[in-house]
CSV table of C-alpha atoms and ligand atoms in Angstrom, one decimal:
chain,number,residue,atom,x,y,z
A,62,MET,CA,100.9,106.6,106.7
A,63,LYS,CA,97.1,106.7,106.1
A,64,GLN,CA,95.8,108.6,103.1
A,65,THR,CA,93.1,111.0,104.3
A,66,ILE,CA,92.5,112.6,100.9
A,67,ARG,CA,92.9,111.0,97.5
A,68,PHE,CA,93.8,113.3,94.6
A,69,GLY,CA,93.6,110.7,91.9
A,70,ARG,CA,96.0,108.6,89.8
A,71,VAL,CA,99.1,109.7,87.9
A,72,PHE,CA,101.0,107.1,85.8
A,73,GLY,CA,98.7,104.5,87.5
A,74,VAL,CA,99.9,105.5,90.9
A,75,GLU,CA,97.4,106.5,93.5
A,76,ILE,CA,98.2,110.0,94.9
A,77,GLY,CA,97.0,111.1,98.3
A,78,ALA,CA,97.8,112.9,101.4
A,79,ASN,CA,97.5,112.5,105.1
A,80,TRP,CA,95.8,115.3,107.0
A,81,SER,CA,99.2,116.2,108.7
A,82,LEU,CA,100.3,117.6,105.3
A,83,LEU,CA,98.2,120.7,106.3
A,84,VAL,CA,100.5,121.1,109.3
A,85,LEU,CA,103.5,121.3,107.0
A,86,ILE,CA,101.8,123.8,104.6
A,87,LEU,CA,100.7,126.0,107.5
A,88,LEU,CA,104.1,126.0,109.2
A,89,VAL,CA,105.8,126.9,105.9
A,90,ALA,CA,103.2,129.7,105.3
A,91,HIS,CA,103.6,131.0,108.9
A,92,GLY,CA,107.4,130.9,108.9
A,93,LEU,CA,107.7,132.6,105.5
A,94,SER,CA,105.1,135.3,106.1
A,95,THR,CA,106.3,136.3,109.5
A,96,VAL,CA,110.1,135.8,109.4
A,97,VAL,CA,111.6,134.9,106.1
A,98,LEU,CA,109.9,137.1,103.5
A,99,PRO,CA,109.8,140.2,105.7
A,100,ALA,CA,113.6,139.9,105.9
A,101,LEU,CA,114.1,139.1,102.2
A,102,ALA,CA,111.6,141.6,100.8
A,103,PRO,CA,110.8,144.2,103.4
A,104,GLY,CA,108.1,146.8,103.2
A,105,GLN,CA,105.1,144.7,102.0
A,106,SER,CA,101.7,144.3,103.5
A,107,THR,CA,100.8,141.5,105.9
A,108,THR,CA,98.3,140.2,103.3
A,109,ALA,CA,101.0,140.1,100.6
A,110,TYR,CA,103.4,138.1,102.9
A,111,TRP,CA,100.6,135.6,103.9
A,112,THR,CA,99.5,135.1,100.3
A,113,ALA,CA,103.1,134.5,99.1
A,114,GLY,CA,103.6,132.2,102.2
A,115,ALA,CA,100.5,130.1,101.5
A,116,VAL,CA,101.4,129.8,97.8
A,117,CYS,CA,104.9,128.6,98.8
A,118,GLY,CA,103.5,126.2,101.3
A,119,LEU,CA,101.4,124.6,98.5
A,120,LEU,CA,104.3,124.6,96.1
A,121,ILE,CA,106.5,122.8,98.7
A,122,ALA,CA,103.8,120.1,98.8
A,123,GLY,CA,103.9,120.1,95.0
A,124,SER,CA,107.7,119.7,95.1
A,125,LEU,CA,107.5,116.8,97.5
A,126,LEU,CA,105.0,115.2,95.1
A,127,LEU,CA,107.3,115.6,92.1
A,128,HIS,CA,110.2,114.1,94.2
A,129,GLU,CA,108.0,111.0,94.9
A,130,LEU,CA,106.7,110.9,91.4
A,131,ALA,CA,110.3,110.8,90.1
A,132,HIS,CA,110.9,107.7,92.2
A,133,SER,CA,107.7,106.1,91.0
A,134,VAL,CA,108.2,106.8,87.3
A,135,VAL,CA,111.6,105.1,87.4
A,136,ALA,CA,110.3,102.2,89.5
A,137,VAL,CA,107.4,101.6,87.0
A,138,ARG,CA,109.8,101.8,84.1
A,139,ALA,CA,112.0,99.2,85.9
A,140,GLY,CA,108.9,96.9,86.0
A,141,LEU,CA,108.1,97.5,89.6
A,142,PRO,CA,104.5,98.4,90.4
A,143,VAL,CA,103.9,101.4,92.6
A,144,GLU,CA,100.9,101.2,94.8
A,145,ARG,CA,100.6,104.8,96.1
A,146,ILE,CA,102.3,108.0,97.1
A,147,THR,CA,101.2,109.6,100.3
A,148,LEU,CA,102.3,113.1,101.3
A,149,TRP,CA,102.4,114.0,104.9
A,150,MET,CA,103.9,116.3,107.5
A,151,LEU,CA,107.5,115.0,107.2
A,152,GLY,CA,107.6,114.6,103.4
A,153,GLY,CA,106.4,111.9,101.0
A,154,ALA,CA,106.3,108.1,101.0
A,155,SER,CA,106.0,105.9,97.9
A,156,VAL,CA,104.8,102.3,98.5
A,157,LEU,CA,106.4,100.0,96.0
A,158,GLY,CA,104.7,96.7,95.2
A,159,GLY,CA,107.9,94.7,95.5
A,160,GLU,CA,111.7,94.7,95.3
A,161,PRO,CA,113.8,96.1,92.5
A,162,ALA,CA,115.1,93.3,90.3
A,163,SER,CA,118.8,94.4,90.4
A,164,ALA,CA,121.2,96.7,92.2
A,165,ARG,CA,121.2,99.0,89.2
A,166,ALA,CA,117.4,99.4,89.2
A,167,ALA,CA,117.5,100.0,93.0
A,168,PHE,CA,120.1,102.7,92.5
A,169,ARG,CA,118.2,104.4,89.7
A,170,ILE,CA,114.9,104.4,91.7
A,171,ALA,CA,116.6,105.9,94.8
A,172,ALA,CA,118.6,108.5,92.9
A,173,ALA,CA,115.6,109.8,90.9
A,174,GLY,CA,114.0,111.6,93.9
A,175,PRO,CA,117.0,113.7,94.9
A,176,LEU,CA,117.9,114.4,91.3
A,177,SER,CA,114.4,115.8,90.6
A,178,SER,CA,114.6,118.0,93.8
A,179,LEU,CA,118.0,119.2,92.6
A,180,GLY,CA,116.6,119.9,89.2
A,181,LEU,CA,113.6,121.8,90.6
A,182,GLY,CA,115.9,123.8,92.9
A,183,LEU,CA,118.2,124.8,90.0
A,184,ALA,CA,115.1,125.6,87.8
A,185,ALA,CA,113.6,127.8,90.6
A,186,GLY,CA,117.0,129.5,91.1
A,187,CYS,CA,117.3,130.3,87.4
A,188,GLY,CA,113.7,131.4,87.4
A,189,ALA,CA,114.4,133.8,90.3
A,190,LEU,CA,117.4,135.3,88.5
A,191,ALA,CA,115.3,135.8,85.3
A,192,LEU,CA,112.4,137.3,87.2
A,193,SER,CA,114.8,139.7,88.9
A,194,ALA,CA,116.3,140.7,85.6
A,195,LEU,CA,112.8,141.3,84.2
A,196,GLY,CA,112.0,143.6,87.1
A,197,ALA,CA,109.4,141.4,88.8
A,198,PRO,CA,108.3,142.4,92.3
A,199,GLU,CA,110.8,141.6,95.0
A,200,LEU,CA,108.4,139.4,96.9
A,201,ILE,CA,107.9,137.1,94.0
A,202,VAL,CA,111.6,136.9,93.3
A,203,SER,CA,112.4,136.2,96.9
A,204,SER,CA,109.7,133.5,97.2
A,205,THR,CA,111.0,131.8,94.0
A,206,TRP,CA,114.5,131.9,95.3
A,207,TRP,CA,113.5,130.5,98.7
A,208,LEU,CA,111.6,127.6,96.9
A,209,GLY,CA,114.7,126.8,94.9
A,210,SER,CA,116.9,126.7,97.9
A,211,ILE,CA,114.5,124.5,99.9
A,212,ASN,CA,114.5,122.0,97.1
A,213,VAL,CA,118.3,121.9,97.0
A,214,VAL,CA,118.3,121.4,100.8
A,215,LEU,CA,115.7,118.6,100.3
A,216,ALA,CA,117.9,116.9,97.8
A,217,VAL,CA,121.1,117.2,99.9
A,218,PHE,CA,119.3,116.0,103.1
A,219,ASN,CA,117.7,113.1,101.3
A,220,LEU,CA,121.2,112.1,100.1
A,221,LEU,CA,122.5,111.5,103.6
A,222,PRO,CA,123.6,107.9,103.6
A,223,GLY,CA,121.3,105.9,105.8
A,224,ASN,CA,117.9,104.1,105.4
A,225,PRO,CA,115.1,105.2,105.0
A,226,LEU,CA,116.5,108.3,103.2
A,227,ASP,CA,117.3,108.1,99.5
A,228,GLY,CA,121.0,108.2,100.3
A,229,GLY,CA,120.5,105.0,102.4
A,230,ARG,CA,118.8,103.3,99.4
A,231,ILE,CA,121.7,104.4,97.2
A,232,LEU,CA,124.1,103.0,99.8
A,233,ARG,CA,122.2,99.8,99.8
A,234,ALA,CA,122.3,99.5,96.0
A,235,ILE,CA,126.1,100.0,96.1
A,236,LEU,CA,126.5,97.4,98.8
A,237,TRP,CA,124.2,95.1,96.9
A,238,TRP,CA,126.3,95.5,93.8
A,239,ARG,CA,129.5,94.9,95.6
A,240,THR,CA,128.4,91.9,97.7
A,241,GLY,CA,125.6,90.5,95.5
A,242,ASP,CA,123.4,90.1,98.6
A,243,PRO,CA,120.4,92.5,98.8
A,244,ASP,CA,119.5,91.6,102.3
A,245,ARG,CA,122.9,92.0,103.8
A,246,ALA,CA,123.2,95.3,101.9
A,247,GLU,CA,119.9,96.3,103.5
A,248,ILE,CA,121.2,95.5,107.0
A,249,GLY,CA,124.2,97.7,106.3
A,250,ALA,CA,122.2,100.6,105.0
A,251,ALA,CA,119.7,100.2,107.9
A,252,ARG,CA,122.6,100.3,110.4
A,253,ALA,CA,123.8,103.5,108.9
A,254,GLY,CA,120.2,104.8,109.2
A,255,ARG,CA,120.2,104.1,112.9
A,256,VAL,CA,123.4,106.1,113.4
A,257,LEU,CA,122.0,108.8,111.2
A,258,GLY,CA,118.8,108.9,113.2
A,259,VAL,CA,120.8,109.5,116.4
A,260,VAL,CA,122.9,112.2,114.8
A,261,VAL,CA,119.9,114.1,113.3
A,262,THR,CA,118.0,113.9,116.6
A,263,ALA,CA,121.0,115.2,118.5
A,264,LEU,CA,121.4,118.1,116.0
A,265,GLY,CA,117.7,118.9,116.4
A,266,PHE,CA,118.1,119.1,120.1
A,267,ALA,CA,121.1,121.4,119.8
A,268,GLN,CA,119.2,123.6,117.4
A,269,TRP,CA,116.1,123.6,119.7
A,270,LEU,CA,118.1,124.4,122.8
A,271,SER,CA,119.7,127.4,120.9
A,272,GLY,CA,116.1,128.7,120.6
A,273,GLN,CA,115.3,127.7,117.0
A,274,PHE,CA,111.9,126.1,116.5
A,275,ALA,CA,113.1,124.2,113.4
A,276,GLY,CA,115.0,122.0,115.9
A,277,LEU,CA,111.8,120.3,116.9
A,278,TRP,CA,111.2,119.4,113.3
A,279,LEU,CA,114.7,117.9,113.0
A,280,ILE,CA,114.1,115.9,116.2
A,281,LEU,CA,110.9,114.4,114.7
A,282,VAL,CA,112.7,113.6,111.5
A,283,GLY,CA,115.7,112.0,113.4
A,284,LEU,CA,113.4,109.9,115.5
A,285,LEU,CA,111.5,108.7,112.4
A,286,ILE,CA,114.7,107.8,110.6
A,287,GLY,CA,116.0,105.8,113.6
A,288,THR,CA,112.7,104.0,114.0
A,289,VAL,CA,112.2,103.1,110.4
A,290,ALA,CA,115.8,102.0,110.1
A,291,ALA,CA,115.5,99.7,113.1
A,292,SER,CA,112.4,98.0,111.7
A,293,GLU,CA,113.9,97.7,108.3
A,294,SER,CA,117.0,96.1,109.8
A,295,ARG,CA,114.8,93.7,111.7
A,296,ALA,CA,113.0,92.7,108.5
A,297,ALA,CA,116.3,92.2,106.6
A,298,ARG,CA,117.7,90.0,109.4
A,299,MET,CA,114.5,88.0,109.3
A,300,ARG,CA,114.9,87.6,105.5
A,301,VAL,CA,118.5,86.5,105.9
A,302,ALA,CA,117.5,83.9,108.6
A,303,LEU,CA,114.4,82.6,106.8
A,304,GLY,CA,115.5,82.9,103.2
A,305,GLN,CA,113.0,81.8,100.6
A,306,ILE,CA,110.9,79.6,103.0
A,307,ARG,CA,107.3,80.1,101.9
A,308,VAL,CA,104.2,80.3,104.2
A,309,ALA,CA,102.9,77.1,102.6
A,310,ASP,CA,106.0,75.2,104.0
A,311,VAL,CA,105.4,76.1,107.6
A,312,MET,CA,101.6,76.7,108.0
A,313,ALA,CA,99.6,74.3,110.0
A,314,GLU,CA,96.0,73.1,109.3
A,315,PRO,CA,93.5,75.3,111.1
A,316,GLY,CA,92.6,72.8,114.0
A,317,VAL,CA,90.0,74.3,116.3
A,318,VAL,CA,88.2,77.1,114.6
A,319,ALA,CA,85.8,79.5,116.2
A,320,HIS,CA,82.7,80.7,114.3
A,321,ASP,CA,81.2,84.2,114.5
A,322,ALA,CA,77.8,82.8,115.5
A,323,MET,CA,79.1,80.7,118.5
A,324,THR,CA,78.9,82.0,122.0
A,325,VAL,CA,82.1,82.2,124.1
A,326,ASP,CA,80.7,79.3,126.2
A,327,GLN,CA,80.1,77.0,123.3
A,328,PHE,CA,83.6,77.7,121.9
A,329,LEU,CA,85.4,77.2,125.2
A,330,ALA,CA,83.6,73.9,125.8
A,331,GLY,CA,84.9,72.7,122.4
A,332,ILE,CA,88.6,73.3,123.1
A,333,VAL,CA,90.6,70.1,123.5
A,334,PRO,CA,91.3,70.0,127.3
A,335,GLY,CA,95.0,70.1,128.1
A,336,LEU,CA,96.0,71.4,124.7
A,337,PRO,CA,95.0,75.0,124.7
A,338,GLU,CA,96.4,77.4,122.0
A,339,ALA,CA,97.2,81.0,122.7
A,340,ALA,CA,94.9,82.1,119.9
A,341,TYR,CA,92.4,80.6,117.5
A,342,PRO,CA,91.2,81.5,114.0
A,343,VAL,CA,87.6,82.8,113.6
A,344,VAL,CA,85.6,82.3,110.4
A,345,ASP,CA,82.2,83.8,109.4
A,346,LEU,CA,79.1,81.9,108.3
A,347,ASP,CA,80.5,81.5,104.8
A,348,GLY,CA,83.7,80.0,106.0
A,349,ARG,CA,85.8,83.0,105.2
A,350,ALA,CA,88.5,84.2,107.7
A,351,ALA,CA,86.9,86.8,110.0
A,352,GLY,CA,89.6,87.4,112.6
A,353,THR,CA,91.2,85.7,115.7
A,354,VAL,CA,90.4,85.3,119.3
A,355,GLU,CA,93.0,85.0,122.1
A,356,LEU,CA,92.3,82.4,124.8
A,357,HIS,CA,93.2,84.7,127.7
A,358,SER,CA,90.6,87.3,126.5
A,359,LEU,CA,87.9,84.7,126.3
A,360,VAL,CA,88.7,83.3,129.7
A,361,GLY,CA,88.6,86.9,131.0
A,362,ILE,CA,84.9,87.3,129.9
A,363,ARG,CA,82.9,87.1,133.1
A,364,ARG,CA,81.2,83.7,133.6
A,365,SER,CA,77.7,85.3,133.6
A,366,LEU,CA,78.4,86.9,130.2
A,367,ALA,CA,80.0,83.9,128.4
A,368,PRO,CA,76.7,82.2,127.5
A,369,SER,CA,75.3,85.3,125.8
A,370,THR,CA,78.4,86.8,124.2
A,371,ARG,CA,79.0,85.9,120.6
A,372,ILE,CA,82.5,85.3,119.2
A,373,ALA,CA,81.8,88.0,116.6
A,374,GLU,CA,81.6,90.6,119.4
A,375,VAL,CA,85.0,89.7,121.0
A,376,ARG,CA,87.2,88.7,118.1
A,377,THR,CA,90.1,90.7,116.7
A,378,PRO,CA,88.8,91.9,113.3
A,379,LEU,CA,90.5,90.7,110.2
A,380,GLU,CA,92.1,94.1,109.4
A,381,ASP,CA,94.1,93.9,112.6
A,382,VAL,CA,95.3,90.3,112.1
A,383,PRO,CA,98.5,89.5,110.2
A,384,LEU,CA,97.4,87.8,106.9
A,385,ALA,CA,99.4,85.9,104.4
A,386,GLN,CA,98.9,83.8,101.3
A,387,PRO,CA,100.6,80.4,101.0
A,388,THR,CA,103.1,81.7,98.4
A,389,ASP,CA,104.2,84.6,100.6
A,390,LEU,CA,107.7,84.6,102.2
A,391,VAL,CA,107.6,83.6,105.9
A,392,ALA,CA,110.2,86.4,106.5
A,393,ASP,CA,107.7,89.0,105.3
A,394,LEU,CA,104.9,87.6,107.4
A,395,ALA,CA,107.2,87.4,110.4
A,396,VAL,CA,107.8,91.1,110.2
A,397,ARG,CA,104.1,91.9,110.0
A,398,MET,CA,103.4,89.6,113.0
A,399,ARG,CA,105.3,91.6,115.7
A,400,GLN,CA,103.4,90.8,118.9
A,401,ASP,CA,100.5,88.8,117.3
A,402,ALA,CA,100.2,85.2,118.5
A,403,LEU,CA,98.6,84.0,115.3
A,404,ALA,CA,98.6,84.8,111.6
A,405,LEU,CA,96.0,83.5,109.2
A,406,VAL,CA,96.7,82.1,105.8
A,407,THR,CA,94.0,82.6,103.3
A,408,GLU,CA,93.5,82.2,99.6
A,409,SER,CA,92.6,85.2,97.5
A,410,ASP,CA,88.8,84.6,98.3
A,411,HIS,CA,89.6,85.0,102.0
A,412,ARG,CA,89.0,81.2,102.6
A,413,LEU,CA,91.0,80.1,105.6
A,414,VAL,CA,93.6,77.5,104.5
A,415,GLY,CA,96.1,77.5,107.4
A,416,VAL,CA,97.6,79.3,110.4
A,417,VAL,CA,101.1,80.3,111.4
A,418,SER,CA,101.8,80.8,115.1
A,419,ARG,CA,104.5,83.2,116.5
A,420,ARG,CA,105.9,80.2,118.3
A,421,ASP,CA,106.5,78.4,115.0
A,422,VAL,CA,108.2,81.4,113.5
A,423,ALA,CA,110.4,81.8,116.5
A,424,ARG,CA,111.4,78.2,116.3
A,425,LEU,CA,112.2,78.6,112.6
A,426,VAL,CA,114.3,81.7,113.2
A,427,GLN,CA,116.4,79.9,115.9
A,428,GLY,CA,116.8,76.7,113.9
A,429,ALA,CA,117.1,77.9,110.3
A,430,PRO,CA,120.5,77.9,108.7
A,431,LEU,CA,121.8,81.2,107.2
A,432,ARG,CA,121.1,81.5,103.5
A,433,PRO,CA,124.3,81.2,101.5
A,434,THR,CA,125.4,84.5,99.9
A,435,GLY,CA,124.8,84.3,96.1
A,436,GLN,CA,127.1,86.3,93.9
A,437,GLU,CA,125.0,88.4,91.5
A,438,PRO,CA,127.0,90.1,88.8
A,439,TYR,CA,126.3,93.8,88.3
A,440,PRO,CA,124.2,94.1,85.2
A,441,ALA,CA,125.9,95.8,82.3
B,231,LIG,ZN1,113.1,110.3,98.0
């Protein structure tokens, strides 16, 4: 999820939001001001309802941020860097800079989010009772009560046992602890996530068909759960198949390399006849990786244009090419490669040091033996 706005850093974690967070805030404000609050606290002006609705929308975004921050703080304490937190339409996402070191750490990181939502929910509930006792306006009491209940719902929903929900992460930590194998535990939690995705989507449909708009939301969430779970399951299977093999072990020397300044004609003339590759690396004038070109797209350039078209104009730019460093795991690269024919291996200064083709990875997956399951004791 792309960050459209950056708010700054908290605990060294970059906090930002995607524009779609606005959709969430507006939907919450709309639903509260037109349906929920008029029912809970009747007899107020439209302005009052909309003001309360907008404040609650913003506070919901704040609640999501606190939920994600709770994950992050526990992760940072466990020695795991957290790159960023992005809030968006369907909630928040924390990008961790690695894997928890143990099942226990994974459990704590996962449980921190729902616990904070539950805490917020209880605090808001107590706050609403106190405000009511002090004789605060009904609109404020109802809004506070609603905020509390939504946070409790958020905690409970997130605890559903399937990846990528927190409940799935907790399930994975438990499976990891019991089997000693984080990747097989991930496959189990991802499988549960795929089932959960189907169930949530189906519930959403049922709700939508019964005339409730919120059903659409649930359908989106269900589809997201299913999709993410499927890709996480693929990644975990890849890790099981490829184990600890590093990119340096499988990368090939970059053979034929295209230069940004070459014309398509010049490059095509230099390819070894009879030994064409599906794609070639491209470097810039300083020898740094600049992207890739696919042979079929070069051949597709009309003959009359080939002498005047530069490789720089037709290459796939570096930001769209799967990249790896020699010490990276092949399994992680394989997940990033998807449909790409070629991945580039660079040093930290972007100097091209090797290439990995999809064909090589596919061969490796077919031929590689399964990694033996290591028994890791649960840390005391
Ligand atoms: Zn969470």
